[in-house]
Tab-separated table of C-alpha atoms and ligand atoms in Angstrom:
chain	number	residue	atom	x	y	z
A	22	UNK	CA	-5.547	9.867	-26.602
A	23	UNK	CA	-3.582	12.967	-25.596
A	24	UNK	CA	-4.076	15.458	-22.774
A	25	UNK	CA	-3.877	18.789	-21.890
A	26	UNK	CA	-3.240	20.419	-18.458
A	27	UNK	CA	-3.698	24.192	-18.031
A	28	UNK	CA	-2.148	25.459	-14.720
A	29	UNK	CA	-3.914	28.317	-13.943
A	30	UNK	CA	-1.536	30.543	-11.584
A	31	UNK	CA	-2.078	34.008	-10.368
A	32	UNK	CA	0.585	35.693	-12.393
A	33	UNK	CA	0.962	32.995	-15.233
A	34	UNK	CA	-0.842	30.345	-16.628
A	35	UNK	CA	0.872	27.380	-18.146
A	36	UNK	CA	-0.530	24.615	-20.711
A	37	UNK	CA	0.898	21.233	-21.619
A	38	UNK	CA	-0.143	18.968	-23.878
A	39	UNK	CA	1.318	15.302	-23.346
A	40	UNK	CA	0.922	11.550	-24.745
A	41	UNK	CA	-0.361	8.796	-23.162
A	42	UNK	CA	3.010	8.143	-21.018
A	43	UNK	CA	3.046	11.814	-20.169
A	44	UNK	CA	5.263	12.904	-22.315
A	45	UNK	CA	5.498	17.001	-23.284
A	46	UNK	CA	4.273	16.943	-26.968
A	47	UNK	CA	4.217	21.372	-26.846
A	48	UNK	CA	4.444	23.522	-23.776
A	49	UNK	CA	3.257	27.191	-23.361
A	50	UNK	CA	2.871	29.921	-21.218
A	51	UNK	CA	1.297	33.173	-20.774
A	52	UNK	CA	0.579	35.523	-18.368
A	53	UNK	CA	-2.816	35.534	-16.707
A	54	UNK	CA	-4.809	38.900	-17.165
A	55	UNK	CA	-5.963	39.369	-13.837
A	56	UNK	CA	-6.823	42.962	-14.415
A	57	UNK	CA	-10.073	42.485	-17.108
A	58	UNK	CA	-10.961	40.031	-14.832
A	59	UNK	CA	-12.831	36.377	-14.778
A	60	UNK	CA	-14.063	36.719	-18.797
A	61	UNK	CA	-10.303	37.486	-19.591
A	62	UNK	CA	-9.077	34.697	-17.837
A	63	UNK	CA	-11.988	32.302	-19.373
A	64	UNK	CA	-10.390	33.666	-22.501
A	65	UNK	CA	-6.599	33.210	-21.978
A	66	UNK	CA	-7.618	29.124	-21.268
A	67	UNK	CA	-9.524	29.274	-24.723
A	68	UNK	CA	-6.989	30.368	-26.490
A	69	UNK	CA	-4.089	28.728	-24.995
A	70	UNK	CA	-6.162	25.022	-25.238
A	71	UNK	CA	-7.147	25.456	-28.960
A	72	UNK	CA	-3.533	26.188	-29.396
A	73	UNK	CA	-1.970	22.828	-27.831
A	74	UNK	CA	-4.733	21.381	-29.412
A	75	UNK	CA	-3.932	21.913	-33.358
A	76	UNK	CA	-4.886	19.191	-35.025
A	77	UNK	CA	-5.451	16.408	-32.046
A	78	UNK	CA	-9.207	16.770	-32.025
A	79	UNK	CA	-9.809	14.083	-28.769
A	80	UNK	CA	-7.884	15.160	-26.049
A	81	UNK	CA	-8.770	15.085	-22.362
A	82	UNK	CA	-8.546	18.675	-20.203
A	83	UNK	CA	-7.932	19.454	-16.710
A	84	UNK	CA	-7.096	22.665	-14.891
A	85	UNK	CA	-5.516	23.479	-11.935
A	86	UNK	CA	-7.048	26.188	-10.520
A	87	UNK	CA	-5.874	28.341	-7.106
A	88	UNK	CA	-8.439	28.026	-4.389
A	89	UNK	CA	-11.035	25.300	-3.625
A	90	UNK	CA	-13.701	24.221	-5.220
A	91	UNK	CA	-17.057	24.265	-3.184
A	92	UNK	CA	-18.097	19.979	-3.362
A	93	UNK	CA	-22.181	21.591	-3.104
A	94	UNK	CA	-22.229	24.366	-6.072
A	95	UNK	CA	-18.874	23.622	-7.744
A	96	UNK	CA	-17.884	27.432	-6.899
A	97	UNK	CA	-14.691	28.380	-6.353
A	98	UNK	CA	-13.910	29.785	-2.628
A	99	UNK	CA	-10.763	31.324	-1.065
A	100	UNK	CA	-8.985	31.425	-3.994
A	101	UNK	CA	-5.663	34.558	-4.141
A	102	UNK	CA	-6.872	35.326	-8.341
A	103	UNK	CA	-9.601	36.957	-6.800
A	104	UNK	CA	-11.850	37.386	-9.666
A	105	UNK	CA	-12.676	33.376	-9.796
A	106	UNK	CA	-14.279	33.863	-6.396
A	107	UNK	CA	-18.279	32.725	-6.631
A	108	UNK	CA	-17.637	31.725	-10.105
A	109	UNK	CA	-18.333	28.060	-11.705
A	110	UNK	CA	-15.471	27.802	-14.026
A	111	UNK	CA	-15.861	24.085	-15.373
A	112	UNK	CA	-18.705	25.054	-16.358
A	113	UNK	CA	-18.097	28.363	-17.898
A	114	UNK	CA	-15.255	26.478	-19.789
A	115	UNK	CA	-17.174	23.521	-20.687
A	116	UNK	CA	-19.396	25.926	-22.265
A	117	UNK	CA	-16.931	27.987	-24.509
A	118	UNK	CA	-14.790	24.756	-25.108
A	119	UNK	CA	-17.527	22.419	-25.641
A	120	UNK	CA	-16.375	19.593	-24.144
A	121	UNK	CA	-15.998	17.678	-20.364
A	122	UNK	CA	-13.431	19.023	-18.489
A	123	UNK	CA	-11.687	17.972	-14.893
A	124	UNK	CA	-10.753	20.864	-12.689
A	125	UNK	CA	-8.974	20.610	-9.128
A	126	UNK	CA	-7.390	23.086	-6.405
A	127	UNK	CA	-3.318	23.215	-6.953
A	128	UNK	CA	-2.476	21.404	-3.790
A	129	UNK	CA	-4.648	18.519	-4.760
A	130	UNK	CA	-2.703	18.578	-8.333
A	131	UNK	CA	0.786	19.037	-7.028
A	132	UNK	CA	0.069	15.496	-4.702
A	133	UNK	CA	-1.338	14.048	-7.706
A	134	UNK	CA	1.923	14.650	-10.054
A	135	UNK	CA	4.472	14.336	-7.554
A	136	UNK	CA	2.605	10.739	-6.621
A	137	UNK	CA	1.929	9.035	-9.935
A	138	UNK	CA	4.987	10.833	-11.957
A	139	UNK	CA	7.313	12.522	-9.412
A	140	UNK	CA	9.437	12.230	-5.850
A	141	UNK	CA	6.418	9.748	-4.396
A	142	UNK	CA	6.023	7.653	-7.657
A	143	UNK	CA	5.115	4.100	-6.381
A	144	UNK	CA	4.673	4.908	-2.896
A	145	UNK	CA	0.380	4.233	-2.347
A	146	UNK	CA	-0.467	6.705	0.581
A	147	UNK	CA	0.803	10.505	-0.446
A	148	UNK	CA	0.767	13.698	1.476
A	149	UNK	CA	1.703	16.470	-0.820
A	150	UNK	CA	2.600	19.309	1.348
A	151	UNK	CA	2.081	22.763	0.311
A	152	UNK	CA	4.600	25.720	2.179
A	153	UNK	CA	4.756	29.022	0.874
A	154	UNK	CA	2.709	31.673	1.332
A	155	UNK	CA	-0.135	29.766	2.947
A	156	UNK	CA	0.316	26.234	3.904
A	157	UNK	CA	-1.880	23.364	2.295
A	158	UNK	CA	-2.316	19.854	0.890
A	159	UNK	CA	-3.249	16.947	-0.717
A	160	UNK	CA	-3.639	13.436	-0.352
A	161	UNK	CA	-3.854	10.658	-2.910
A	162	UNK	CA	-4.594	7.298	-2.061
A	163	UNK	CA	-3.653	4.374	-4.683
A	164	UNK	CA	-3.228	7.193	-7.779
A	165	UNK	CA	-6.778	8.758	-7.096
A	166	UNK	CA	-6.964	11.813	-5.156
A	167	UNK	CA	-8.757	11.860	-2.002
A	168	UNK	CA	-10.380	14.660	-1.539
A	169	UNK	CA	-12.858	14.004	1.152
A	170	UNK	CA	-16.368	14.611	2.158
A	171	UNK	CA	-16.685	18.371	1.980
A	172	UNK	CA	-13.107	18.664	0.416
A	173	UNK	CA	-11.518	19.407	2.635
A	174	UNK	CA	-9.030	16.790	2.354
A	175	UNK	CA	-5.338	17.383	3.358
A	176	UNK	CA	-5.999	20.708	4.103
A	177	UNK	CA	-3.638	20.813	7.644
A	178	UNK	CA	-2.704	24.371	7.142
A	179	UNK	CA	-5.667	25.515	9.633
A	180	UNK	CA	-5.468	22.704	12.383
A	181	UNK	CA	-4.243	24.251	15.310
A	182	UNK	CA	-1.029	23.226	17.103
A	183	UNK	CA	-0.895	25.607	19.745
A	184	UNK	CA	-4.276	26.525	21.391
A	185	UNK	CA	-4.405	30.539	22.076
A	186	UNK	CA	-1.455	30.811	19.840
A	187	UNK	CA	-0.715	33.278	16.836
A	188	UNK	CA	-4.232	34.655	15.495
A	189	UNK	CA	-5.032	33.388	12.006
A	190	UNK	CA	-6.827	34.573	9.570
A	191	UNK	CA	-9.493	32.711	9.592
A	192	UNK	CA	-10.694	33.670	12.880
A	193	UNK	CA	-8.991	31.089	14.622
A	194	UNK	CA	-5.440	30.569	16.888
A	195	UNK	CA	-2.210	28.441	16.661
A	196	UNK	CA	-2.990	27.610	13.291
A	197	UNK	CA	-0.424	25.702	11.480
A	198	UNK	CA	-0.201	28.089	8.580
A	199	UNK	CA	0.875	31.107	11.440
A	200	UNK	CA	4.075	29.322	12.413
A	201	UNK	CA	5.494	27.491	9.262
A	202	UNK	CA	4.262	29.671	6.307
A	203	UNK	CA	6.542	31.982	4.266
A	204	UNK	CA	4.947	35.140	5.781
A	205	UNK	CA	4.683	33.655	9.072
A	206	UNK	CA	8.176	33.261	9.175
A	207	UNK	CA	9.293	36.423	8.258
A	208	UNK	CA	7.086	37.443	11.012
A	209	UNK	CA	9.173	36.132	13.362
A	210	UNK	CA	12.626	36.797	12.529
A	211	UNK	CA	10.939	40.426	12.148
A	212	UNK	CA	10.280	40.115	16.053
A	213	UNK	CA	13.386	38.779	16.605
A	214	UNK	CA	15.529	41.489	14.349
A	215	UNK	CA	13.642	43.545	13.473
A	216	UNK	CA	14.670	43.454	9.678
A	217	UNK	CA	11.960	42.474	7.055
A	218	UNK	CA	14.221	39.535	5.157
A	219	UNK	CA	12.376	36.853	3.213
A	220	UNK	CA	12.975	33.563	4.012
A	221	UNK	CA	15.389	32.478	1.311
A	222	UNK	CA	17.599	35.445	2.855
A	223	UNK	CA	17.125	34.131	6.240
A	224	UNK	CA	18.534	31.032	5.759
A	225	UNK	CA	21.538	32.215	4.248
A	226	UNK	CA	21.957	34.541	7.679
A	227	UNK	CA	23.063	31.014	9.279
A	228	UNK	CA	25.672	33.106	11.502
A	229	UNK	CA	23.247	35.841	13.289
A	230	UNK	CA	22.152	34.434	16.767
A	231	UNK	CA	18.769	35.180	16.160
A	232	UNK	CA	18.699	32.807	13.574
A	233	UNK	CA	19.377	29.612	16.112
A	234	UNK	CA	15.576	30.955	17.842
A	235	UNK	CA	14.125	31.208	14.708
A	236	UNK	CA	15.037	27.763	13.206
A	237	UNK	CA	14.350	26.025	16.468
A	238	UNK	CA	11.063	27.092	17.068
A	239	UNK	CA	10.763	26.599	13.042
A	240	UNK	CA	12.151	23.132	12.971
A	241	UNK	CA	9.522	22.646	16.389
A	242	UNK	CA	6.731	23.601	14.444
A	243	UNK	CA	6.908	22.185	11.460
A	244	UNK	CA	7.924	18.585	12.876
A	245	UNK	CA	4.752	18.903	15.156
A	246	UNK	CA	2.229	19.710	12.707
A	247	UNK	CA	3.660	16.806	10.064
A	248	UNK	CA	3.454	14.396	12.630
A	249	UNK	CA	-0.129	15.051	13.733
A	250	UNK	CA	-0.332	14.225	10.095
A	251	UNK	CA	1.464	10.741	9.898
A	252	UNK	CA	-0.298	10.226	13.286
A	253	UNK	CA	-3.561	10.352	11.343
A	254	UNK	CA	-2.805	9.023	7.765
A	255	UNK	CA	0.499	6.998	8.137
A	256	UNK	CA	1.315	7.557	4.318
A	257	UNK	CA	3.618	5.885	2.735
A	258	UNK	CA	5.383	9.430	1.489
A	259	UNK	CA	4.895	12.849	2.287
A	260	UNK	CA	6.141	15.665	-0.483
A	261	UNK	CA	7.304	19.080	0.303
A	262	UNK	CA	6.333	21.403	-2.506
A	263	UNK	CA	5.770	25.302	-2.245
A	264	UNK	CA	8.558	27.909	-2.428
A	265	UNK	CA	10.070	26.757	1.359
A	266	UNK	CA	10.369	23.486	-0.002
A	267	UNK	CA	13.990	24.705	-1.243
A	268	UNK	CA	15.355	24.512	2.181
A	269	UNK	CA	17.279	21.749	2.843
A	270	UNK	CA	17.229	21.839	6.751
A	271	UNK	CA	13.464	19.641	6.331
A	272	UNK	CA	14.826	17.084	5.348
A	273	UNK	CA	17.392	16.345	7.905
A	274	UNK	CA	16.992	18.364	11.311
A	275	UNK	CA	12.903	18.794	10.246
A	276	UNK	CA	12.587	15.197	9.001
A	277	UNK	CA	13.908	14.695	13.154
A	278	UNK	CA	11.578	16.642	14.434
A	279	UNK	CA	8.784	15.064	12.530
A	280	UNK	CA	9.713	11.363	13.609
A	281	UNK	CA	10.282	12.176	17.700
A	282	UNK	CA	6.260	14.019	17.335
A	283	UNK	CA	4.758	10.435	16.203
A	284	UNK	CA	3.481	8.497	18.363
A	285	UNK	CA	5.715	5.057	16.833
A	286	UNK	CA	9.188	4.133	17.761
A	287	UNK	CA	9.209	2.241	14.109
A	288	UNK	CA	8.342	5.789	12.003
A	289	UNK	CA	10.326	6.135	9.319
A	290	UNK	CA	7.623	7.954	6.685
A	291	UNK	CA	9.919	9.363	3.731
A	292	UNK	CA	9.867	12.929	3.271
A	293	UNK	CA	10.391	13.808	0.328
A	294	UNK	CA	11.764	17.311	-1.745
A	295	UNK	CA	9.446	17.803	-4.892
A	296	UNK	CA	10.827	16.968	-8.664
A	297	UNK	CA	8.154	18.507	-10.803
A	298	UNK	CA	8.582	22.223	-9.523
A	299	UNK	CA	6.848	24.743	-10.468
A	300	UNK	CA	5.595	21.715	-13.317
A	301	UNK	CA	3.564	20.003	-10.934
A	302	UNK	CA	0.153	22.132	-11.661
A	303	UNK	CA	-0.054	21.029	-15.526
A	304	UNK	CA	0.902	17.899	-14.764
A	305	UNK	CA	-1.415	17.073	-12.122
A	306	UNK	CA	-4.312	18.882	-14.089
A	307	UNK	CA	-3.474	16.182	-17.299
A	308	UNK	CA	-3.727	13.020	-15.078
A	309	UNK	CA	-7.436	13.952	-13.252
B	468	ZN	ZN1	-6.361	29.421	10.516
């Protein structure tokens, strides 16, 4: 039997369709029409399925889908494409493409890919870390993801490591996600410089003496919150996926940081730099 994963992003949305050992039969992608909102995107997934799908009539679909999914009404909550908000999508899609489908958040797919076909493949216990513009997660336990019971699952972005810290959005302080996202970041060396530079220009500002502050208090941060995490799951790999997951300092000076936060002397958790990219999504939606 094949399968198809459809990757639903905010600017793009990306199908596969794959054979039993996962290998890409056709690939396409198109962008996502944000702007005639939630029937135009239930449309652009129509279209783009019944297209991978030609003439292999059984197939198995998942999507990847921003935001997460509400375990009680199936709703999607908190999700960036705003017009999914409130909405039931597996079922609106079932509907229109009249058959079962699986649907999952991104974070939950990306841990899912990287752990049965990517960086973590044969490790049993995976964190799949989200950090970009928010910070998030996934775990899968023995190739199943885990997603809890409320599903909340992996979600470490909003546990706080520093009580009366930086205000979060959610109402919140010293929230993981205000120290270690993308934005977050740039906060900071904004405080410190007062220049807005993005992170992937940051790190190439190696020389400024601002930027020793910044990547100290960075590299502080981010090995804190991951070891709270081994502390709690002791995985057998943790993956770094997002768009800070390019920066090589995390897996070195970061990785550091991470093992003198546990509480073992033996800790020696792999952590990992993603191999599926921005491929993750479809491939995680294929395997659920
Ligand atoms: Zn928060």
């Amino acid at each position: 039997m094949y399968r198809i994963g459809v990757d639903l992003g905010g600017t793009k949305t990306e199908g596969v369709l794959v054979d039993e050992e996962f290998q890409v039969i056709e690939k396409k992608r198109v962008p996502t029409n944000q702007t005639n909102g939630y029937e135009s995107i239930l449309n652009t997934i129509q279209d783009l399925v019944n297209d991978l799908k030609k003439n292999n009539e059984k197939t198995s679909i998942g999507v990847c889908t921003p935001g997460a999914l509400s375990k009680e009404s199936g709703l999607i909550k908190n999700s960036n494409t705003q017009c999914l908000i409130g909405k039931d999508l597996k079922n609106d899609l079932e509907k229109i493409l009249d058959q079962e489908i699986s649907i999952e958040n991104d974070a939950n797919c990306f841990a899912l890919a990287e752990a049965r076909l990517g960086a973590a493949k044969n490790n049993d216990t995976v964190f799949g870390v989200i950090m970009g513009t928010g910070v998030g997660g996934g775990l899968v336990i023995s190739g199943k993801i885990h997603t809890g019971r409320t599903n909340i699952a992996g979600e470490w972005g909003h546990h706080c490591i520093r009580p009366n810290g930086n205000e979060c959005y959610c109402g919140r302080k010293g929230c993981v996600e205000t120290y270690i996202s993308g934005p977050a970041l740039e906060k900071k060396w904004n405080e410190l410089t007062n220049q807005n530079t993005s992170v992937s220009d940051i790190v190439k500002n190696s020389q400024e003496d601002a930027y020793k502050t910044w990547k100290n208090e960075f590299l502080e941060n981010f090995g804190l919150s991951l070891a709270n995490v081994i502390d709690i799951l002791d995985p057998d790999a943790i993956v770094l996926g997002g768009g800070l997951s390019n920066i090589p300092f995390l897996y070195d000076e970061g990785k550091n940081l991470v093992y003198e936060n546990v509480f073992s002397d033996t800790v020696d958790t792999p952590i990992l730099q993603n191999q599926l990219g921005d491929s993750a999504g479809v491939f995680g939606a294929c395997i659920l």
